[in-house]
Amino acid sequence: MEFLIDAFKNAFFLIVSLDKELLEIITLSLKVSLTALFFASLFGIPFGAFLGLKNFLGKTVILILLNTGMGLPPVVVGLFLYMLFSRSGPLGFLQLLYTPTAMIIAQFILAFPIVTALTQSAIVKVDPIIKLTARTLGATPFQVALTVIKEARYGIVAGVIAGLGRVMAEVGAILIVGGNIAGYTRVITTTIALETDKGNFELALALGIILLIISFIINISFYIIQKRGIPPNIAWL
Amino acid sequence: MALELLVSNIWKIYDNKPVLKDLSFVFNKKKVYAIMGPNGSGKTTLLKICALLEKPDRGEILYLDSQKRPLKKDINLFRKITYVFPQVGIFNASVFDNVAYGLNIRGFKKKEIISKVEDVLDFVGLSHKKRQNALTLSSGEAKRMGIARAIVIDPEIIFLDEPTAFVDAENVKIIEKILLQLKDKGQSTIIIATHDASFAEKVGDVILRLEEGRFLL
Ligand SMILES: Nc1ncnc2c1ncn2[C@@H]1O[C@H](COP(=O)(O)OP(=O)(O)O)[C@@H](O)[C@H]1O
Ligand SMILES: [Mg+2]
């Protein structure tokens, strides 16, 4: 019992004293995850919008693949990238293994299906009357598409936040491709895994608390955005 | 420049049942045309075909310019006509932004947009609602907003599908007043589909009865 209390005390001390190692780890975590999320959104939102707006042969297959991708086990992504990036792998010459770039790529792969699929679903939920109204007010096909995307904005942002939630909490993929190198590729989740293993609970606990706070903030934002995204009912229809 | 709408020998068939049967007409005056008929008589179908939102199974829709030359059915023509749906079609945005939509996509300058939108909101009596989310308007207000959003872009032809549906008596009166004022301005051809006889008689210059897929004149 005393051991637990001591661990918490020391963890809090680390947080309040803004411990340098702690800050470094948190900063790298945010950098990796937010960069991955940025690229996942950059490609995922337009692709999801395209899937939501256009019908074409093979679209169902893509949607099924994306939905599978949403539940992709991070360790499998890590394994797959490890094989690609390892010295004897086809992309070994890029020397990306155990770098933050490899971690960003791993998290990109995890976030992309979520952002894309949730964007697509937000777009198809937009009432068809919006598209028609835009057209009858003189919008070009491109302007019509932008209008529908804008109408789906809360759902899309909710998708981006869901993507962030997934990558921030993930450990399997980045542990494999990042290697948890101190001062270089150590992030919140990988440090927790390693330090717990070593019996060094203070740092692990401090990071755990930070991760919980971040996850709490992510979930509150998700909730608020989702709620705002439900348009007020048109009472007379 | 006047735009003329030529409806020639239109057929529309749903489930082997003709809704429009060889219907022809010319809309060529800056007047109010009221198309009357009971529910299911094909008013909406006709209006959508005229507004190029749907294609007829047979026959042709032609838009002619003042030299009677047929216009290409491209964005330039689309931007001269507009359609107000019975349920309006409301963007999840303020009343102001809803009404400004057509001007924004046409690349109008901000200052011009503000002055045009404020004028038109004043015209339909919604100035005090301009900051409100348009989804929260009452039905009568929403209908007026739909009309404001249509006229702010100075269209040659406005199609109004059931402008008094869902609306209480008081708002019907307001909408009638708005349409009569619009008619006096004489800037647009207004084509209304309605099942409301007293409304049609109040605002219509030309009343067209749609029956058995054709106009009874
Ligand atoms: N997309 C459609 N598919 C099948 N039937 C339709 C479709 N649109 C309209 N109809 C039918 O055409 C007839 C005319 O409909 P509509 O033009 O909406 O009439 P109105 O506007 O006068 O009430 C109705 O019987 C309706 O059921
Ligand atoms: Mg109708």
XYZ file of N, CA and C in Angstrom, chain A residues 64-186:
369
model
N -15.470 -1.782 -47.372
C -15.257 -2.932 -46.488
C -13.805 -2.969 -46.011
N -12.890 -2.687 -46.947
C -11.469 -2.659 -46.573
C -11.213 -1.584 -45.512
N -11.825 -0.419 -45.707
C -11.639 0.671 -44.743
C -12.173 0.289 -43.370
N -13.330 -0.352 -43.369
C -13.900 -0.759 -42.086
C -13.038 -1.806 -41.406
N -12.436 -2.687 -42.206
C -11.486 -3.642 -41.646
C -10.290 -2.879 -41.081
N -9.843 -1.882 -41.848
C -8.693 -1.071 -41.435
C -8.920 -0.350 -40.125
N -10.183 -0.019 -39.847
C -10.475 0.685 -38.598
C -10.159 -0.172 -37.388
N -10.243 -1.490 -37.581
C -9.973 -2.376 -36.454
C -8.639 -3.082 -36.564
N -7.794 -2.583 -37.441
C -6.492 -3.201 -37.668
C -5.691 -3.285 -36.358
N -5.189 -4.483 -35.987
C -4.392 -4.558 -34.755
C -3.056 -3.827 -34.953
N -2.739 -2.884 -34.088
C -1.500 -2.116 -34.245
C -0.254 -2.992 -34.362
N -0.198 -4.085 -33.609
C 1.008 -4.933 -33.695
C 1.195 -5.497 -35.094
N 0.086 -5.771 -35.760
C 0.186 -6.301 -37.123
C 0.746 -5.242 -38.061
N 0.288 -4.001 -37.877
C 0.831 -2.899 -38.676
C 2.328 -2.758 -38.394
N 2.676 -2.865 -37.105
C 4.090 -2.763 -36.723
C 4.917 -3.857 -37.380
N 4.418 -5.061 -37.320
C 5.113 -6.208 -37.903
C 5.329 -6.011 -39.405
N 4.245 -5.600 -40.068
C 4.267 -5.397 -41.510
C 5.303 -4.324 -41.892
N 5.279 -3.210 -41.168
C 6.234 -2.137 -41.477
C 7.665 -2.552 -41.123
N 7.794 -3.312 -40.060
C 9.121 -3.783 -39.657
C 9.756 -4.589 -40.788
N 8.922 -5.477 -41.359
C 9.429 -6.312 -42.450
C 9.791 -5.472 -43.671
N 8.995 -4.438 -43.911
C 9.287 -3.549 -45.048
C 10.579 -2.768 -44.825
N 10.740 -2.250 -43.603
C 11.824 -1.311 -43.317
C 13.096 -1.970 -42.791
N 13.017 -3.256 -42.420
C 14.223 -3.889 -41.869
C 15.305 -3.952 -42.943
N 16.522 -4.112 -42.496
C 17.655 -3.976 -43.413
C 17.520 -4.814 -44.685
N 16.959 -6.037 -44.496
C 16.818 -6.906 -45.666
C 15.475 -6.733 -46.363
N 14.640 -5.870 -45.834
C 13.321 -5.656 -46.426
C 13.391 -4.811 -47.684
N 12.275 -4.775 -48.453
C 12.271 -4.053 -49.735
C 12.504 -2.551 -49.576
N 12.149 -1.986 -48.420
C 12.360 -0.553 -48.231
C 13.476 -0.279 -47.225
N 14.295 -1.309 -46.998
C 15.367 -1.193 -46.013
C 16.332 -0.059 -46.312
N 16.538 0.204 -47.606
C 17.510 1.238 -48.007
C 17.118 2.633 -47.504
N 15.848 2.800 -47.162
C 15.405 4.108 -46.670
C 15.895 4.374 -45.244
N 16.329 3.316 -44.574
C 16.844 3.398 -43.202
C 15.873 4.109 -42.265
N 14.628 3.671 -42.322
C 13.592 4.321 -41.523
C 13.322 3.615 -40.203
N 13.771 2.366 -40.090
C 13.473 1.610 -38.880
C 14.067 2.315 -37.663
N 13.297 2.333 -36.570
C 13.700 2.996 -35.329
C 13.879 4.499 -35.496
N 13.040 5.096 -36.319
C 13.035 6.565 -36.422
C 11.616 7.067 -36.148
N 11.503 8.335 -35.751
C 10.161 8.911 -35.585
C 9.351 8.856 -36.886
N 10.015 8.950 -38.033
C 9.296 8.880 -39.313
C 8.558 7.551 -39.458
N 9.229 6.464 -39.071
C 8.584 5.145 -39.150
C 7.349 5.109 -38.243
N 7.487 5.769 -37.091
C 6.347 5.790 -36.158
C 5.187 6.583 -36.744
N 5.522 7.683 -37.409
C 4.475 8.499 -38.040
C 3.760 7.689 -39.122
N 4.556 6.965 -39.907
C 3.952 6.144 -40.967
C 3.019 5.090 -40.357
N 3.478 4.465 -39.286
C 2.655 3.432 -38.630
C 1.335 4.028 -38.147
N 1.413 5.182 -37.514
C 0.188 5.776 -36.978
C -0.693 6.344 -38.090
N -0.051 6.765 -39.166
C -0.825 7.205 -40.327
C -1.703 6.052 -40.818
N -1.090 4.871 -40.909
C -1.840 3.704 -41.390
C -2.998 3.369 -40.456
N -2.811 3.618 -39.168
C -3.882 3.334 -38.211
C -4.989 4.388 -38.249
N -4.603 5.645 -38.486
C -5.596 6.725 -38.425
C -6.348 6.910 -39.748
N -5.655 6.644 -40.858
C -6.249 6.906 -42.169
C -7.617 6.236 -42.391
N -7.749 4.935 -42.104
C -9.069 4.311 -42.334
C -10.164 4.936 -41.470
N -9.805 5.334 -40.254
C -10.811 5.918 -39.355
C -11.280 7.258 -39.900
N -10.327 8.124 -40.240
C -10.690 9.446 -40.755
C -11.485 9.304 -42.056
N -11.029 8.421 -42.927
C -11.700 8.255 -44.223
C -13.111 7.705 -44.059
N -13.234 6.626 -43.298
C -14.544 5.986 -43.160
C -15.540 6.906 -42.451
N -15.064 7.617 -41.428
C -15.998 8.484 -40.699
C -16.356 9.721 -41.531
N -15.429 10.182 -42.368
C -15.763 11.282 -43.280
C -16.833 10.812 -44.265
N -16.608 9.628 -44.841
C -17.581 9.092 -45.796
C -18.954 8.972 -45.146
N -18.986 8.448 -43.932
C -20.297 8.240 -43.315
C -20.945 9.578 -42.954
N -20.145 10.565 -42.577
C -20.707 11.897 -42.283
C -21.300 12.507 -43.551
N -20.632 12.268 -44.679
C -21.093 12.864 -45.940
C -22.373 12.212 -46.435
N -22.458 10.885 -46.340
C -23.685 10.247 -46.839
C -24.879 10.542 -45.931
N -24.604 10.984 -44.713
C -25.708 11.320 -43.813
C -26.320 12.685 -44.131
N -25.633 13.473 -44.958
C -26.168 14.797 -45.295
C -27.426 14.625 -46.160
N -28.491 15.316 -45.776
C -29.766 15.240 -46.493
C -29.575 15.583 -47.976
N -30.090 14.729 -48.881
C -29.920 14.983 -50.328
C -30.446 16.354 -50.769
N -31.354 16.926 -50.009
C -31.904 18.235 -50.373
C -30.803 19.312 -50.388
N -29.754 19.101 -49.610
C -28.655 20.071 -49.556
C -27.966 20.172 -50.919
N -27.706 19.010 -51.504
C -27.066 18.951 -52.811
C -27.929 19.656 -53.864
N -29.229 19.324 -53.842
C -30.157 19.912 -54.807
C -30.269 21.421 -54.620
N -30.329 21.827 -53.366
C -30.453 23.256 -53.085
C -29.229 24.012 -53.599
N -28.059 23.468 -53.337
C -26.836 24.103 -53.819
C -26.883 24.245 -55.339
N -27.306 23.179 -55.988
C -27.387 23.209 -57.454
C -28.357 24.268 -57.949
N -29.528 24.319 -57.328
C -30.534 25.261 -57.812
C -30.155 26.707 -57.485
N -29.185 26.887 -56.606
C -28.733 28.256 -56.336
C -27.538 28.612 -57.220
N -27.183 27.706 -58.105
C -26.162 28.036 -59.106
C -24.771 27.506 -58.826
N -24.656 26.535 -57.919
C -23.330 26.003 -57.600
C -22.813 25.099 -58.721
N -21.521 25.191 -59.001
C -20.881 24.269 -59.933
C -20.759 22.915 -59.220
N -20.528 21.826 -59.969
C -20.404 20.521 -59.300
C -19.382 20.552 -58.156
N -18.279 21.263 -58.366
C -17.261 21.356 -57.317
C -17.791 22.122 -56.097
N -18.517 23.205 -56.364
C -19.093 23.973 -55.254
C -20.167 23.170 -54.522
N -20.903 22.355 -55.275
C -21.897 21.476 -54.637
C -21.187 20.530 -53.673
N -20.097 19.929 -54.146
C -19.341 18.993 -53.307
C -18.834 19.696 -52.043
N -18.278 20.890 -52.212
C -17.778 21.630 -51.049
C -18.895 21.930 -50.055
N -20.066 22.239 -50.589
C -21.207 22.562 -49.724
C -21.617 21.342 -48.901
N -21.643 20.184 -49.559
C -22.013 18.961 -48.840
C -20.959 18.644 -47.768
N -19.685 18.819 -48.125
C -18.606 18.567 -47.157
C -18.751 19.513 -45.961
N -19.051 20.769 -46.264
C -19.212 21.755 -45.199
C -20.384 21.375 -44.288
N -21.425 20.881 -44.897
C -22.603 20.485 -44.115
C -22.254 19.308 -43.193
N -21.261 18.517 -43.587
C -20.867 17.335 -42.803
C -19.723 17.656 -41.843
N -19.414 18.947 -41.675
C -18.176 19.326 -40.977
C -18.025 18.754 -39.574
N -19.122 18.726 -38.808
C -18.984 18.234 -37.432
C -18.660 16.747 -37.419
N -19.300 16.003 -38.293
C -19.033 14.574 -38.386
C -17.596 14.311 -38.805
N -17.084 15.149 -39.698
C -15.709 14.978 -40.175
C -14.718 15.267 -39.050
N -14.960 16.352 -38.320
C -14.070 16.679 -37.201
C -14.128 15.573 -36.146
N -15.321 15.027 -35.926
C -15.450 13.921 -34.975
C -14.589 12.741 -35.435
N -14.546 12.508 -36.750
C -13.720 11.430 -37.300
C -12.239 11.674 -37.055
N -11.816 12.924 -37.217
C -10.409 13.269 -36.983
C -10.056 13.061 -35.512
N -10.965 13.469 -34.630
C -10.711 13.292 -33.197
C -10.657 11.808 -32.830
N -11.542 11.020 -33.441
C -11.525 9.576 -33.189
C -10.186 8.982 -33.632
N -9.669 9.493 -34.750
C -8.366 9.044 -35.246
C -7.263 9.380 -34.253
N -7.342 10.570 -33.687
C -6.336 10.976 -32.699
C -6.404 10.073 -31.468
N -7.623 9.781 -31.036
C -7.797 8.904 -29.879
C -7.125 7.557 -30.108
N -7.285 7.046 -31.312
C -6.711 5.742 -31.628
C -5.176 5.788 -31.593
N -4.577 6.778 -32.236
C -3.113 6.767 -32.330
C -2.441 7.156 -31.021
N -3.083 8.019 -30.245
C -2.461 8.414 -28.975
C -2.356 7.228 -28.020
N -3.334 6.343 -28.065
C -3.381 5.246 -27.099
C -2.633 4.016 -27.581
N -2.191 4.046 -28.829
C -1.642 2.853 -29.461
C -0.199 2.616 -29.017
N 0.168 1.356 -28.830
C 1.550 1.080 -28.430
C 2.216 0.037 -29.331
N 1.426 -0.906 -29.823
C 1.989 -2.043 -30.550
C 2.821 -1.664 -31.761
N 2.287 -0.793 -32.597
C 2.972 -0.478 -33.852
C 4.235 0.337 -33.624
N 4.137 1.391 -32.794
C 5.305 2.258 -32.625
C 6.402 1.620 -31.797
N 6.005 0.664 -30.955
C 7.041 -0.027 -30.180
C 7.898 -0.852 -31.130
N 7.254 -1.500 -32.092
C 7.992 -2.351 -33.030
C 8.846 -1.531 -33.986
N 8.255 -0.474 -34.579
C 9.025 0.262 -35.601
C 9.850 1.395 -35.020
N 9.501 1.817 -33.768
C 10.238 2.928 -33.164
C 11.366 2.447 -32.279
N 11.137 1.310 -31.636
C 12.196 0.724 -30.837
C 12.367 1.333 -29.461
N 11.601 2.374 -29.121
C 11.641 2.959 -27.785
C 13.040 3.412 -27.383
N 13.713 4.124 -28.259
C 15.066 4.597 -27.982
C 14.983 5.897 -27.170
N 15.648 5.889 -26.018
C 15.568 7.045 -25.121
C 16.009 8.311 -25.833
N 15.225 9.364 -25.680
C 15.581 10.664 -26.246
C 15.400 10.741 -27.744
N 14.918 9.669 -28.375
C 14.783 9.703 -29.832
C 13.425 9.197 -30.308
N 13.056 7.997 -29.847
C 11.766 7.454 -30.280
C 10.881 7.017 -29.116
N 11.188 7.505 -27.936
C 10.369 7.113 -26.788
C 9.139 8.015 -26.703
